[in-house]
Amino acid sequence: MKTIASIDTATQFCMVIGDPVAHSLSPAIHNAGYTAENLNFVYLACRVTDVQPAIAGMRALSNFRGMSVTIPHKIEVMKHVDEISATDRAIGSINTVINENGRLIGLGTDGPGALKAITDADVATSDKTVLMLGAGGAARAIAFTLARDAGLRKLIILDINETLRNQLTEDLLSGTDVPVLADTLSEATLSTAMKSADIIIHCTPVGMHPETGQSLVPPALFRPEQVVFDIVYTPLETRLIADARAKGLKTISGVEMFINQAVLQFERFTNTTAPIAVMRDIVLEHLSS
């Protein structure tokens, strides 16, 4: 990592914004990459409750190169950038902002990162039913990516937030060809959905700080041959992942999606090929300690 003595007027900085953000490993993974590639960059984490002034600050600071955006700002941040691709605008959430000389470019790496984690785990998605728990920004990105590129049979979405759930459902039905079913997340709807789900993707904050040790899915609902993907990456083994493994199910840790999306961000921020092995090692080191 760069030392104070090595930071100068040419140093470019990036940061992750969110609320909460104290748990984030983004500074560790990006700074390790900068060090490995000898780049004059530094990466920080900032708790942000109001996106608009944070984005205004980015626009005003010429050395502020890149921003990673996490819960709960992935949808709101879209209102404050200058350019978003048609695909990311249809998805309706972004997790990355790049400062190109005061012009702010928004994009998403969550969806591609999640799909790569699934394919790397040798999980077949063609003609499968996916149950998605949560309908926020990350869920939107993953849902659109899978609906467009994974050959799903059906997508089931459960969330307690009616507005987010209904908006995601409408957007998926109008923008993709995959059948979508959506309902309020409750014990009854979860039990019903689990009976047909082949792949369960958890996209809520449950299981991460301060709700570590908690899970939305009772172990009794698991069926043989199901795959469980929890996008929460800290702790390394969430309660959901531990329960699924105890039932003998294939699991995908959120750390895989986290590494994949961080690699894509790193390369866009720096215009340099990411040192993937270094970035993976630093994440696993932090999560195992």
Tab-separated table of N, CA, C and O in Angstrom, residues 154-245:
chain	number	residue	atom	x	y	z
A	154	LYS	N	-37.449	-19.568	-15.294
A	154	LYS	CA	-38.326	-18.666	-14.536
A	154	LYS	C	-37.495	-17.965	-13.467
A	154	LYS	O	-36.520	-18.516	-12.956
A	155	LEU	N	-37.934	-16.759	-13.111
A	155	LEU	CA	-37.305	-15.993	-12.041
A	155	LEU	C	-38.377	-15.628	-11.023
A	155	LEU	O	-39.406	-15.046	-11.368
A	156	ILE	N	-38.125	-15.987	-9.769
A	156	ILE	CA	-39.034	-15.649	-8.674
A	156	ILE	C	-38.352	-14.609	-7.792
A	156	ILE	O	-37.197	-14.786	-7.389
A	157	ILE	N	-39.060	-13.531	-7.498
A	157	ILE	CA	-38.498	-12.447	-6.692
A	157	ILE	C	-39.350	-12.246	-5.445
A	157	ILE	O	-40.566	-12.041	-5.536
A	158	LEU	N	-38.714	-12.299	-4.287
A	158	LEU	CA	-39.389	-12.040	-3.017
A	158	LEU	C	-38.693	-10.889	-2.296
A	158	LEU	O	-37.463	-10.892	-2.163
A	159	ASP	N	-39.481	-9.921	-1.855
A	159	ASP	CA	-38.933	-8.774	-1.122
A	159	ASP	C	-40.058	-8.146	-0.317
A	159	ASP	O	-41.218	-8.149	-0.746
A	160	ILE	N	-39.707	-7.581	0.845
A	160	ILE	CA	-40.731	-6.934	1.673
A	160	ILE	C	-41.071	-5.546	1.145
A	160	ILE	O	-42.110	-4.982	1.495
A	161	ASN	N	-40.180	-4.976	0.308
A	161	ASN	CA	-40.403	-3.633	-0.227
A	161	ASN	C	-41.232	-3.734	-1.506
A	161	ASN	O	-40.723	-4.109	-2.563
A	162	GLU	N	-42.494	-3.380	-1.420
A	162	GLU	CA	-43.408	-3.539	-2.549
A	162	GLU	C	-42.992	-2.683	-3.745
A	162	GLU	O	-43.062	-3.137	-4.896
A	163	THR	N	-42.551	-1.464	-3.482
A	163	THR	CA	-42.183	-0.562	-4.576
A	163	THR	C	-41.008	-1.116	-5.369
A	163	THR	O	-41.053	-1.192	-6.608
A	164	LEU	N	-39.948	-1.503	-4.676
A	164	LEU	CA	-38.777	-2.060	-5.360
A	164	LEU	C	-39.127	-3.342	-6.099
A	164	LEU	O	-38.712	-3.553	-7.247
A	165	ARG	N	-39.892	-4.193	-5.442
A	165	ARG	CA	-40.250	-5.493	-6.024
A	165	ARG	C	-41.073	-5.327	-7.288
A	165	ARG	O	-40.799	-5.948	-8.324
A	166	ASN	N	-42.083	-4.480	-7.226
A	166	ASN	CA	-42.960	-4.293	-8.378
A	166	ASN	C	-42.231	-3.616	-9.537
A	166	ASN	O	-42.452	-3.968	-10.707
A	167	GLN	N	-41.368	-2.656	-9.222
A	167	GLN	CA	-40.639	-1.965	-10.279
A	167	GLN	C	-39.684	-2.910	-10.999
A	167	GLN	O	-39.598	-2.917	-12.236
A	168	LEU	N	-38.980	-3.738	-10.227
A	168	LEU	CA	-38.068	-4.700	-10.834
A	168	LEU	C	-38.830	-5.694	-11.700
A	168	LEU	O	-38.415	-6.005	-12.822
A	169	THR	N	-39.947	-6.156	-11.198
A	169	THR	CA	-40.756	-7.113	-11.957
A	169	THR	C	-41.235	-6.511	-13.273
A	169	THR	O	-41.122	-7.131	-14.340
A	170	GLU	N	-41.771	-5.302	-13.213
A	170	GLU	CA	-42.252	-4.633	-14.429
A	170	GLU	C	-41.122	-4.434	-15.433
A	170	GLU	O	-41.295	-4.663	-16.633
A	171	ASP	N	-39.965	-4.016	-14.944
A	171	ASP	CA	-38.837	-3.762	-15.838
A	171	ASP	C	-38.335	-5.053	-16.478
A	171	ASP	O	-37.979	-5.075	-17.667
A	172	LEU	N	-38.308	-6.133	-15.716
A	172	LEU	CA	-37.870	-7.416	-16.268
A	172	LEU	C	-38.858	-7.933	-17.310
A	172	LEU	O	-38.463	-8.434	-18.364
A	173	LEU	N	-40.135	-7.800	-17.025
A	173	LEU	CA	-41.152	-8.287	-17.964
A	173	LEU	C	-41.148	-7.487	-19.267
A	173	LEU	O	-41.411	-8.034	-20.340
A	174	SER	N	-40.837	-6.200	-19.165
A	174	SER	CA	-40.827	-5.372	-20.371
A	174	SER	C	-39.489	-5.432	-21.112
A	174	SER	O	-39.434	-5.195	-22.320
A	175	GLY	N	-38.422	-5.770	-20.384
A	175	GLY	CA	-37.101	-5.728	-20.984
A	175	GLY	C	-36.457	-7.057	-21.285
A	175	GLY	O	-35.408	-7.105	-21.929
A	176	THR	N	-37.072	-8.168	-20.836
A	176	THR	CA	-36.519	-9.495	-21.088
A	176	THR	C	-37.660	-10.452	-21.420
A	176	THR	O	-38.844	-10.102	-21.303
A	177	ASP	N	-37.308	-11.662	-21.802
A	177	ASP	CA	-38.313	-12.663	-22.171
A	177	ASP	C	-38.550	-13.705	-21.088
A	177	ASP	O	-39.317	-14.654	-21.300
A	178	VAL	N	-37.925	-13.565	-19.935
A	178	VAL	CA	-38.039	-14.579	-18.881
A	178	VAL	C	-39.307	-14.358	-18.058
A	178	VAL	O	-39.574	-13.233	-17.622
A	179	PRO	N	-40.085	-15.412	-17.817
A	179	PRO	CA	-41.245	-15.284	-16.936
A	179	PRO	C	-40.811	-14.905	-15.521
A	179	PRO	O	-39.838	-15.468	-14.998
A	180	VAL	N	-41.514	-13.952	-14.922
A	180	VAL	CA	-41.157	-13.460	-13.595
A	180	VAL	C	-42.369	-13.542	-12.683
A	180	VAL	O	-43.462	-13.087	-13.048
A	181	LEU	N	-42.171	-14.104	-11.506
A	181	LEU	CA	-43.177	-14.118	-10.462
A	181	LEU	C	-42.631	-13.349	-9.273
A	181	LEU	O	-41.461	-13.522	-8.917
A	182	ALA	N	-43.440	-12.509	-8.654
A	182	ALA	CA	-42.967	-11.714	-7.527
A	182	ALA	C	-44.007	-11.682	-6.430
A	182	ALA	O	-45.219	-11.712	-6.698
A	183	ASP	N	-43.537	-11.597	-5.179
A	183	ASP	CA	-44.456	-11.563	-4.050
A	183	ASP	C	-43.732	-10.977	-2.851
A	183	ASP	O	-42.503	-10.818	-2.860
A	184	THR	N	-44.507	-10.666	-1.819
A	184	THR	CA	-43.936	-10.221	-0.558
A	184	THR	C	-43.145	-11.356	0.075
A	184	THR	O	-43.576	-12.515	0.043
A	185	LEU	N	-42.012	-11.040	0.636
A	185	LEU	CA	-41.217	-12.048	1.324
A	185	LEU	C	-41.846	-12.339	2.679
A	185	LEU	O	-41.938	-11.470	3.543
A	186	SER	N	-42.306	-13.584	2.852
A	186	SER	CA	-42.897	-14.024	4.108
A	186	SER	C	-42.585	-15.498	4.295
A	186	SER	O	-42.058	-16.158	3.383
A	187	GLU	N	-42.899	-16.044	5.441
A	187	GLU	CA	-42.655	-17.473	5.670
A	187	GLU	C	-43.407	-18.313	4.648
A	187	GLU	O	-42.878	-19.291	4.118
A	188	ALA	N	-44.637	-17.929	4.350
A	188	ALA	CA	-45.464	-18.718	3.431
A	188	ALA	C	-44.950	-18.629	1.997
A	188	ALA	O	-44.823	-19.648	1.305
A	189	THR	N	-44.655	-17.417	1.527
A	189	THR	CA	-44.206	-17.284	0.135
A	189	THR	C	-42.826	-17.900	-0.062
A	189	THR	O	-42.538	-18.489	-1.108
A	190	LEU	N	-41.966	-17.785	0.945
A	190	LEU	CA	-40.644	-18.385	0.857
A	190	LEU	C	-40.751	-19.904	0.793
A	190	LEU	O	-40.075	-20.554	-0.023
A	191	SER	N	-41.610	-20.469	1.620
A	191	SER	CA	-41.787	-21.919	1.620
A	191	SER	C	-42.268	-22.424	0.267
A	191	SER	O	-41.778	-23.430	-0.255
A	192	THR	N	-43.213	-21.705	-0.326
A	192	THR	CA	-43.740	-22.101	-1.633
A	192	THR	C	-42.672	-21.978	-2.716
A	192	THR	O	-42.487	-22.878	-3.542
A	193	ALA	N	-41.942	-20.867	-2.718
A	193	ALA	CA	-40.943	-20.638	-3.751
A	193	ALA	C	-39.798	-21.640	-3.671
A	193	ALA	O	-39.266	-22.075	-4.700
A	194	MET	N	-39.440	-22.033	-2.469
A	194	MET	CA	-38.323	-22.969	-2.300
A	194	MET	C	-38.631	-24.341	-2.891
A	194	MET	O	-37.716	-25.101	-3.226
A	195	LYS	N	-39.892	-24.654	-3.060
A	195	LYS	CA	-40.269	-25.965	-3.595
A	195	LYS	C	-39.922	-26.112	-5.077
A	195	LYS	O	-39.767	-27.230	-5.568
A	196	SER	N	-39.804	-24.992	-5.789
A	196	SER	CA	-39.510	-25.072	-7.217
A	196	SER	C	-38.169	-24.463	-7.593
A	196	SER	O	-37.726	-24.594	-8.734
A	197	ALA	N	-37.502	-23.811	-6.646
A	197	ALA	CA	-36.258	-23.106	-6.955
A	197	ALA	C	-35.097	-24.081	-7.142
A	197	ALA	O	-34.880	-24.972	-6.317
A	198	ASP	N	-34.357	-23.889	-8.239
A	198	ASP	CA	-33.128	-24.643	-8.466
A	198	ASP	C	-31.912	-23.904	-7.912
A	198	ASP	O	-30.973	-24.520	-7.409
A	199	ILE	N	-31.944	-22.581	-8.051
A	199	ILE	CA	-30.835	-21.731	-7.587
A	199	ILE	C	-31.426	-20.635	-6.716
A	199	ILE	O	-32.359	-19.944	-7.134
A	200	ILE	N	-30.903	-20.486	-5.507
A	200	ILE	CA	-31.348	-19.422	-4.603
A	200	ILE	C	-30.247	-18.376	-4.529
A	200	ILE	O	-29.087	-18.702	-4.246
A	201	ILE	N	-30.601	-17.127	-4.825
A	201	ILE	CA	-29.629	-16.039	-4.772
A	201	ILE	C	-30.099	-15.035	-3.721
A	201	ILE	O	-31.155	-14.408	-3.871
A	202	HIS	N	-29.304	-14.881	-2.676
A	202	HIS	CA	-29.664	-13.982	-1.586
A	202	HIS	C	-29.024	-12.615	-1.802
A	202	HIS	O	-27.805	-12.497	-1.889
A	203	CYS	N	-29.874	-11.573	-1.878
A	203	CYS	CA	-29.404	-10.220	-2.212
A	203	CYS	C	-29.855	-9.176	-1.193
A	203	CYS	O	-30.060	-8.012	-1.550
A	204	THR	N	-30.032	-9.561	0.068
A	204	THR	CA	-30.368	-8.591	1.109
A	204	THR	C	-29.170	-8.450	2.047
A	204	THR	O	-28.243	-9.257	2.004
A	205	PRO	N	-29.183	-7.449	2.943
A	205	PRO	CA	-28.056	-7.297	3.882
A	205	PRO	C	-28.059	-8.309	5.018
A	205	PRO	O	-27.105	-8.329	5.816
A	206	VAL	N	-29.097	-9.114	5.149
A	206	VAL	CA	-29.158	-10.088	6.248
A	206	VAL	C	-27.969	-11.043	6.142
A	206	VAL	O	-27.717	-11.626	5.091
A	207	GLY	N	-27.256	-11.178	7.238
A	207	GLY	CA	-26.080	-12.039	7.257
A	207	GLY	C	-24.782	-11.266	7.335
A	207	GLY	O	-23.756	-11.795	7.736
A	208	MET	N	-24.826	-9.969	6.956
A	208	MET	CA	-23.639	-9.120	7.082
A	208	MET	C	-23.792	-8.255	8.326
A	208	MET	O	-24.868	-8.184	8.928
A	209	HIS	N	-22.715	-7.629	8.748
A	209	HIS	CA	-22.763	-6.749	9.917
A	209	HIS	C	-23.838	-5.686	9.723
A	209	HIS	O	-23.923	-5.080	8.647
A	210	PRO	N	-24.720	-5.423	10.705
A	210	PRO	CA	-24.707	-5.972	12.064
A	210	PRO	C	-25.619	-7.198	12.244
A	210	PRO	O	-25.964	-7.519	13.377
A	211	GLU	N	-26.007	-7.843	11.159
A	211	GLU	CA	-26.921	-8.983	11.258
A	211	GLU	C	-26.214	-10.311	10.985
A	211	GLU	O	-26.790	-11.238	10.442
A	212	THR	N	-24.938	-10.397	11.349
A	212	THR	CA	-24.208	-11.639	11.168
A	212	THR	C	-24.847	-12.734	12.016
A	212	THR	O	-25.396	-12.482	13.077
A	213	GLY	N	-24.790	-13.951	11.514
A	213	GLY	CA	-25.388	-15.074	12.235
A	213	GLY	C	-26.848	-15.273	11.935
A	213	GLY	O	-27.478	-16.202	12.464
A	214	GLN	N	-27.426	-14.437	11.051
A	214	GLN	CA	-28.830	-14.552	10.716
A	214	GLN	C	-29.005	-15.008	9.267
A	214	GLN	O	-28.134	-14.817	8.432
A	215	SER	N	-30.147	-15.641	9.003
A	215	SER	CA	-30.459	-16.086	7.647
A	215	SER	C	-31.964	-15.983	7.421
A	215	SER	O	-32.753	-16.174	8.351
A	216	LEU	N	-32.343	-15.678	6.193
A	216	LEU	CA	-33.762	-15.605	5.847
A	216	LEU	C	-34.365	-16.984	5.556
A	216	LEU	O	-35.591	-17.121	5.544
A	217	VAL	N	-33.513	-17.986	5.313
A	217	VAL	CA	-33.999	-19.291	4.851
A	217	VAL	C	-33.834	-20.351	5.933
A	217	VAL	O	-32.700	-20.740	6.256
A	218	PRO	N	-34.928	-20.862	6.494
A	218	PRO	CA	-34.831	-21.973	7.439
A	218	PRO	C	-34.246	-23.204	6.751
A	218	PRO	O	-34.647	-23.537	5.632
A	219	PRO	N	-33.307	-23.907	7.371
A	219	PRO	CA	-32.672	-25.064	6.735
A	219	PRO	C	-33.657	-26.146	6.299
A	219	PRO	O	-33.385	-26.866	5.327
A	220	ALA	N	-34.779	-26.234	6.946
A	220	ALA	CA	-35.766	-27.264	6.602
A	220	ALA	C	-36.339	-27.068	5.200
A	220	ALA	O	-36.902	-28.011	4.619
A	221	LEU	N	-36.194	-25.866	4.627
A	221	LEU	CA	-36.756	-25.596	3.304
A	221	LEU	C	-35.851	-26.028	2.162
A	221	LEU	O	-36.285	-26.073	1.010
A	222	PHE	N	-34.598	-26.346	2.455
A	222	PHE	CA	-33.683	-26.744	1.388
A	222	PHE	C	-34.076	-28.094	0.799
A	222	PHE	O	-34.553	-28.983	1.507
A	223	ARG	N	-33.853	-28.218	-0.533
A	223	ARG	CA	-34.073	-29.488	-1.218
A	223	ARG	C	-32.762	-29.971	-1.828
A	223	ARG	O	-31.903	-29.159	-2.163
A	224	PRO	N	-32.605	-31.288	-1.988
A	224	PRO	CA	-31.392	-31.808	-2.619
A	224	PRO	C	-31.201	-31.205	-4.014
A	224	PRO	O	-32.177	-30.901	-4.706
A	225	GLU	N	-29.965	-31.023	-4.396
A	225	GLU	CA	-29.568	-30.522	-5.723
A	225	GLU	C	-29.725	-29.013	-5.885
A	225	GLU	O	-29.386	-28.461	-6.940
A	226	GLN	N	-30.250	-28.316	-4.885
A	226	GLN	CA	-30.315	-26.864	-5.000
A	226	GLN	C	-28.919	-26.248	-4.889
A	226	GLN	O	-28.010	-26.826	-4.294
A	227	VAL	N	-28.780	-25.064	-5.474
A	227	VAL	CA	-27.548	-24.282	-5.368
A	227	VAL	C	-27.884	-22.994	-4.615
A	227	VAL	O	-28.894	-22.346	-4.914
A	228	VAL	N	-27.046	-22.630	-3.666
A	228	VAL	CA	-27.285	-21.437	-2.860
A	228	VAL	C	-26.136	-20.452	-3.062
A	228	VAL	O	-24.969	-20.777	-2.837
A	229	PHE	N	-26.485	-19.255	-3.486
A	229	PHE	CA	-25.529	-18.180	-3.764
A	229	PHE	C	-25.887	-17.001	-2.867
A	229	PHE	O	-26.963	-16.422	-2.993
A	230	ASP	N	-24.998	-16.672	-1.938
A	230	ASP	CA	-25.210	-15.533	-1.044
A	230	ASP	C	-24.244	-14.433	-1.469
A	230	ASP	O	-23.028	-14.617	-1.410
A	231	ILE	N	-24.766	-13.277	-1.900
A	231	ILE	CA	-23.862	-12.228	-2.378
A	231	ILE	C	-23.177	-11.489	-1.230
A	231	ILE	O	-22.246	-10.727	-1.465
A	232	VAL	N	-23.634	-11.724	0.010
A	232	VAL	CA	-22.907	-11.188	1.166
A	232	VAL	C	-21.550	-11.881	1.230
A	232	VAL	O	-21.472	-13.106	1.172
A	233	TYR	N	-20.475	-11.100	1.334
A	233	TYR	CA	-19.143	-11.698	1.317
A	233	TYR	C	-18.384	-11.583	2.632
A	233	TYR	O	-17.297	-12.139	2.788
A	234	THR	N	-18.925	-10.815	3.570
A	234	THR	CA	-18.307	-10.756	4.877
A	234	THR	C	-19.387	-10.862	5.941
A	234	THR	O	-20.314	-10.054	5.963
A	235	PRO	N	-19.341	-11.955	6.725
A	235	PRO	CA	-18.268	-12.940	6.865
A	235	PRO	C	-18.153	-13.867	5.644
A	235	PRO	O	-19.096	-13.975	4.857
A	236	LEU	N	-17.002	-14.538	5.542
A	236	LEU	CA	-16.740	-15.418	4.414
A	236	LEU	C	-17.778	-16.526	4.322
A	236	LEU	O	-18.218	-16.886	3.240
A	237	GLU	N	-18.168	-17.070	5.462
A	237	GLU	CA	-19.243	-18.067	5.483
A	237	GLU	C	-20.414	-17.506	6.274
A	237	GLU	O	-20.380	-17.431	7.495
A	238	THR	N	-21.449	-17.090	5.582
A	238	THR	CA	-22.640	-16.578	6.237
A	238	THR	C	-23.452	-17.739	6.816
A	238	THR	O	-23.197	-18.913	6.513
A	239	ARG	N	-24.419	-17.399	7.610
A	239	ARG	CA	-25.293	-18.432	8.176
A	239	ARG	C	-26.011	-19.192	7.059
A	239	ARG	O	-26.153	-20.421	7.110
A	240	LEU	N	-26.455	-18.477	6.026
A	240	LEU	CA	-27.133	-19.117	4.899
A	240	LEU	C	-26.219	-20.132	4.218
A	240	LEU	O	-26.628	-21.268	3.937
A	241	ILE	N	-24.981	-19.746	3.953
A	241	ILE	CA	-24.035	-20.653	3.303
A	241	ILE	C	-23.733	-21.849	4.200
A	241	ILE	O	-23.684	-23.003	3.744
A	242	ALA	N	-23.527	-21.603	5.484
A	242	ALA	CA	-23.233	-22.694	6.422
A	242	ALA	C	-24.393	-23.693	6.491
A	242	ALA	O	-24.180	-24.911	6.480
A	243	ASP	N	-25.611	-23.176	6.551
A	243	ASP	CA	-26.780	-24.058	6.610
A	243	ASP	C	-26.919	-24.881	5.332
A	243	ASP	O	-27.248	-26.078	5.382
A	244	ALA	N	-26.670	-24.248	4.184
A	244	ALA	CA	-26.784	-24.957	2.913
A	244	ALA	C	-25.720	-26.050	2.793
A	244	ALA	O	-25.994	-27.169	2.340
A	245	ARG	N	-24.506	-25.734	3.203
A	245	ARG	CA	-23.437	-26.733	3.150
A	245	ARG	C	-23.746	-27.905	4.066
A	245	ARG	O	-23.452	-29.065	3.740
